[in-house]
Amino acid sequence: MFKKILIANRGEIALRIIWACRELGIQTVAVYSTADADSLHVKFADEDVCIGPPRSSDSYLKVGAVIAAAEITDADAIHPGYGFLAESAHFAEVCEACRIKFIGPGPNVIRLMGDKARARETMLAAGVPILPGSRGSMSDEKEAMRLAAKVGYPVIVKAAAGGGGRGMRVVPSPDDLAAAISAARSEAKAAFGVPDVYIEKYLRNPRHIEFQVLGDSFGNVVHLGERECSIQRRHQKVLEESPSTALNPKLRRRMAEAALKVARSVGYQNAGTVEFLLDEEGRFYFIEMNTRIQVEHPVTEMVTGIDLIKEQIKIAAGESLAFRQEDILPVGHSIECRINAEDPESFVPSPGKITTFHLPGGPGVRVDTVAHSECAIPPYYDSMIAKLITRGNNRMEAISRMRRSLDVMVVEGIRTNIPLQRRILRDPDFIRGNLHTGYLDRLLERKEPAAVAS
Ligand code: ADP
């Protein structure tokens, strides 16, 4: 087992990884930018190294600085968390070359899945259903027109290197295609450094359902059930739950088999997530695989009782999975609300100093956060400041625990999306499990009932 792990991340996920290391008796090294000097992830790590100024490109994304910190502290492994360098094949390669274990899959798998157009091709060859669309990335405009006509409008133009909902354009008709491709290309180039885009059939009102998988270095691959992530704003998840109300045992089995096929077809090692869109007729399609831990991993932990971060570390250390598929028996229901520092109506980020911070507690409630009273939320990073997670013996109990938790959670000094989450938790469609990726836009179009606004 590793003696010391460096955590190449910040915020709640860095702290979450520290807790897992403590339970495993592993020393931890935090890295931080000058904007995060007072962060709890720095305070609770055994050692810490400042790796640069606030901007991510000068600190958390700086491969040389992170590797130097690992060398100086003699860390034998690096956990990348999510975001930043988590899906950088180059970073995983540098770790390998420096004989530091990267806690995640190998660089080749990261590179393959990081090119979503290539990943589509690979899955098609493996017999996993994908949406009709381009083979590989699309460069020629005439060919794009031909292909989109064949697939049928609406189509969606997506960045091959995309992530976080960026670099995507829905195209309702042929007139909009050329402009959409050029906009998506420049957005992709700016955000990811790669302009490649591909075309896919656009589904109206699908559900986003993803499966958690774990693979060890002995070829064992298991899945830990699904997460329903259809509540999104601008293709970004806002609330997630497990299990999904949309799956019956048969559909769940079929989707899980497809997820395992995806993982096996690339010899997947470590934790990964296979994302699908599910249409209204119950047909599902692979959209991408994320080769890292996900923000929403806690809902899976809450229903399976499996600590995914500890599993990631054990797998990277060369241990075999301690359980088989038949040992994984999800129980109950779990919901996660992302608490963001943003205006609940305009969604404009709201960084600043938190004056009062009060967390809910009691049975079935978990909060993953580094925020606290008097802490500053820097403006340089993602606006998520906490994850509020509940578990119940059934969905209704998870919902009522989430409602009472949101009602007593206090964050003063900055604005948050707590009012929006409270509204979702009381919405009849949400309660019925009547969800799709357009759900939140629809909810926001309706005027907020006064009773909930107060
Ligand atoms: P990212 O890597 O940026 O997260 P994804 O490919 O995972 O991008 O898609 C994110 C979200 O965008 C999906 O959950 C869904 O809401 C929407 N989306 C992506 N592809 C399609 C599609 N073909 N049809 C309809 N919605 C889509």
Short mmCIF file of N, CA, C and O in Angstrom, two decimals, residues 231 395-396 399 403 420-435 439-440 442-444 446-447 449 452:
data_model
loop_
_atom_site.label_atom_id
_atom_site.label_comp_id
_atom_site.label_asym_id
_atom_site.label_seq_id
_atom_site.Cartn_x
_atom_site.Cartn_y
_atom_site.Cartn_z
N ILE A 231 -31.33 16.25 -13.97
CA ILE A 231 -31.61 17.64 -13.57
C ILE A 231 -30.36 18.47 -13.83
O ILE A 231 -29.38 18.39 -13.10
N ARG A 395 -37.14 6.39 -1.69
CA ARG A 395 -36.94 7.71 -2.29
C ARG A 395 -37.63 8.81 -1.47
O ARG A 395 -37.08 9.88 -1.28
N MET A 396 -38.84 8.52 -0.99
CA MET A 396 -39.58 9.56 -0.27
C MET A 396 -38.86 9.96 1.02
O MET A 396 -38.84 11.13 1.40
N ILE A 399 -36.02 12.15 0.05
CA ILE A 399 -36.55 13.48 -0.30
C ILE A 399 -36.87 14.28 0.97
O ILE A 399 -36.49 15.44 1.10
N ARG A 403 -35.26 17.77 2.09
CA ARG A 403 -36.06 18.98 2.33
C ARG A 403 -35.72 19.60 3.67
O ARG A 403 -35.44 20.79 3.77
N LEU A 420 -33.31 27.38 -5.10
CA LEU A 420 -33.67 26.58 -6.27
C LEU A 420 -33.78 25.09 -5.90
O LEU A 420 -34.73 24.41 -6.29
N GLN A 421 -32.83 24.61 -5.12
CA GLN A 421 -32.88 23.20 -4.71
C GLN A 421 -34.13 22.93 -3.88
O GLN A 421 -34.78 21.89 -4.04
N ARG A 422 -34.49 23.87 -3.01
CA ARG A 422 -35.70 23.69 -2.19
C ARG A 422 -36.92 23.60 -3.10
O ARG A 422 -37.85 22.83 -2.86
N ARG A 423 -36.91 24.39 -4.13
CA ARG A 423 -38.04 24.40 -5.06
C ARG A 423 -38.14 23.06 -5.81
O ARG A 423 -39.23 22.49 -5.95
N ILE A 424 -37.00 22.55 -6.26
CA ILE A 424 -37.00 21.26 -6.95
C ILE A 424 -37.57 20.17 -6.04
O ILE A 424 -38.40 19.36 -6.45
N LEU A 425 -37.11 20.19 -4.78
CA LEU A 425 -37.50 19.12 -3.84
C LEU A 425 -38.98 19.12 -3.50
O LEU A 425 -39.49 18.16 -2.94
N ARG A 426 -39.67 20.23 -3.85
CA ARG A 426 -41.12 20.31 -3.60
C ARG A 426 -41.94 20.27 -4.89
O ARG A 426 -43.15 20.38 -4.87
N ASP A 427 -41.27 20.12 -5.99
CA ASP A 427 -41.96 20.14 -7.28
C ASP A 427 -42.65 18.80 -7.56
O ASP A 427 -42.02 17.74 -7.46
N PRO A 428 -43.94 18.82 -7.89
CA PRO A 428 -44.67 17.56 -8.11
C PRO A 428 -44.03 16.65 -9.17
O PRO A 428 -44.02 15.43 -9.00
N ASP A 429 -43.48 17.23 -10.24
CA ASP A 429 -42.84 16.39 -11.26
C ASP A 429 -41.61 15.70 -10.70
O ASP A 429 -41.36 14.53 -10.99
N PHE A 430 -40.82 16.44 -9.92
CA PHE A 430 -39.65 15.80 -9.31
C PHE A 430 -40.09 14.68 -8.38
O PHE A 430 -39.54 13.58 -8.40
N ILE A 431 -41.11 14.96 -7.58
CA ILE A 431 -41.57 13.97 -6.61
C ILE A 431 -42.07 12.71 -7.33
O ILE A 431 -41.80 11.60 -6.91
N ARG A 432 -42.70 12.91 -8.47
CA ARG A 432 -43.17 11.76 -9.26
C ARG A 432 -42.03 11.07 -10.01
O ARG A 432 -42.21 10.02 -10.60
N GLY A 433 -40.86 11.71 -10.04
CA GLY A 433 -39.74 11.14 -10.78
C GLY A 433 -39.88 11.36 -12.27
O GLY A 433 -39.29 10.66 -13.09
N ASN A 434 -40.65 12.38 -12.59
CA ASN A 434 -40.95 12.72 -13.98
C ASN A 434 -39.84 13.62 -14.54
O ASN A 434 -40.00 14.82 -14.62
N LEU A 435 -38.71 13.04 -14.89
CA LEU A 435 -37.53 13.85 -15.18
C LEU A 435 -37.01 13.62 -16.59
O LEU A 435 -37.17 12.56 -17.16
N TYR A 439 -35.98 19.21 -17.91
CA TYR A 439 -36.85 19.43 -16.74
C TYR A 439 -36.61 20.78 -16.08
O TYR A 439 -37.54 21.54 -15.82
N LEU A 440 -35.32 21.08 -15.79
CA LEU A 440 -35.03 22.29 -15.00
C LEU A 440 -35.38 23.57 -15.76
O LEU A 440 -35.92 24.51 -15.18
N ARG A 442 -37.73 23.90 -17.88
CA ARG A 442 -39.19 24.00 -17.79
C ARG A 442 -39.61 24.58 -16.45
O ARG A 442 -40.45 25.46 -16.36
N LEU A 443 -38.98 24.08 -15.38
CA LEU A 443 -39.31 24.53 -14.02
C LEU A 443 -39.00 26.02 -13.89
O LEU A 443 -39.78 26.79 -13.31
N LEU A 444 -37.86 26.44 -14.45
CA LEU A 444 -37.44 27.84 -14.32
C LEU A 444 -38.34 28.78 -15.12
O LEU A 444 -38.46 29.95 -14.78
N ARG A 446 -41.49 28.51 -15.26
CA ARG A 446 -42.70 28.76 -14.46
C ARG A 446 -42.35 29.71 -13.32
O ARG A 446 -41.25 29.68 -12.78
N LYS A 447 -43.32 30.52 -12.94
CA LYS A 447 -43.07 31.44 -11.84
C LYS A 447 -43.01 30.69 -10.53
O LYS A 447 -43.72 29.72 -10.32
N PRO A 449 -43.71 29.62 -6.90
CA PRO A 449 -44.82 29.83 -5.97
C PRO A 449 -44.34 30.61 -4.74
O PRO A 449 -43.26 30.35 -4.22
N VAL A 452 -42.93 28.94 -1.39
CA VAL A 452 -41.58 28.39 -1.33
C VAL A 452 -40.54 29.49 -1.35
O VAL A 452 -39.46 29.36 -0.78
#
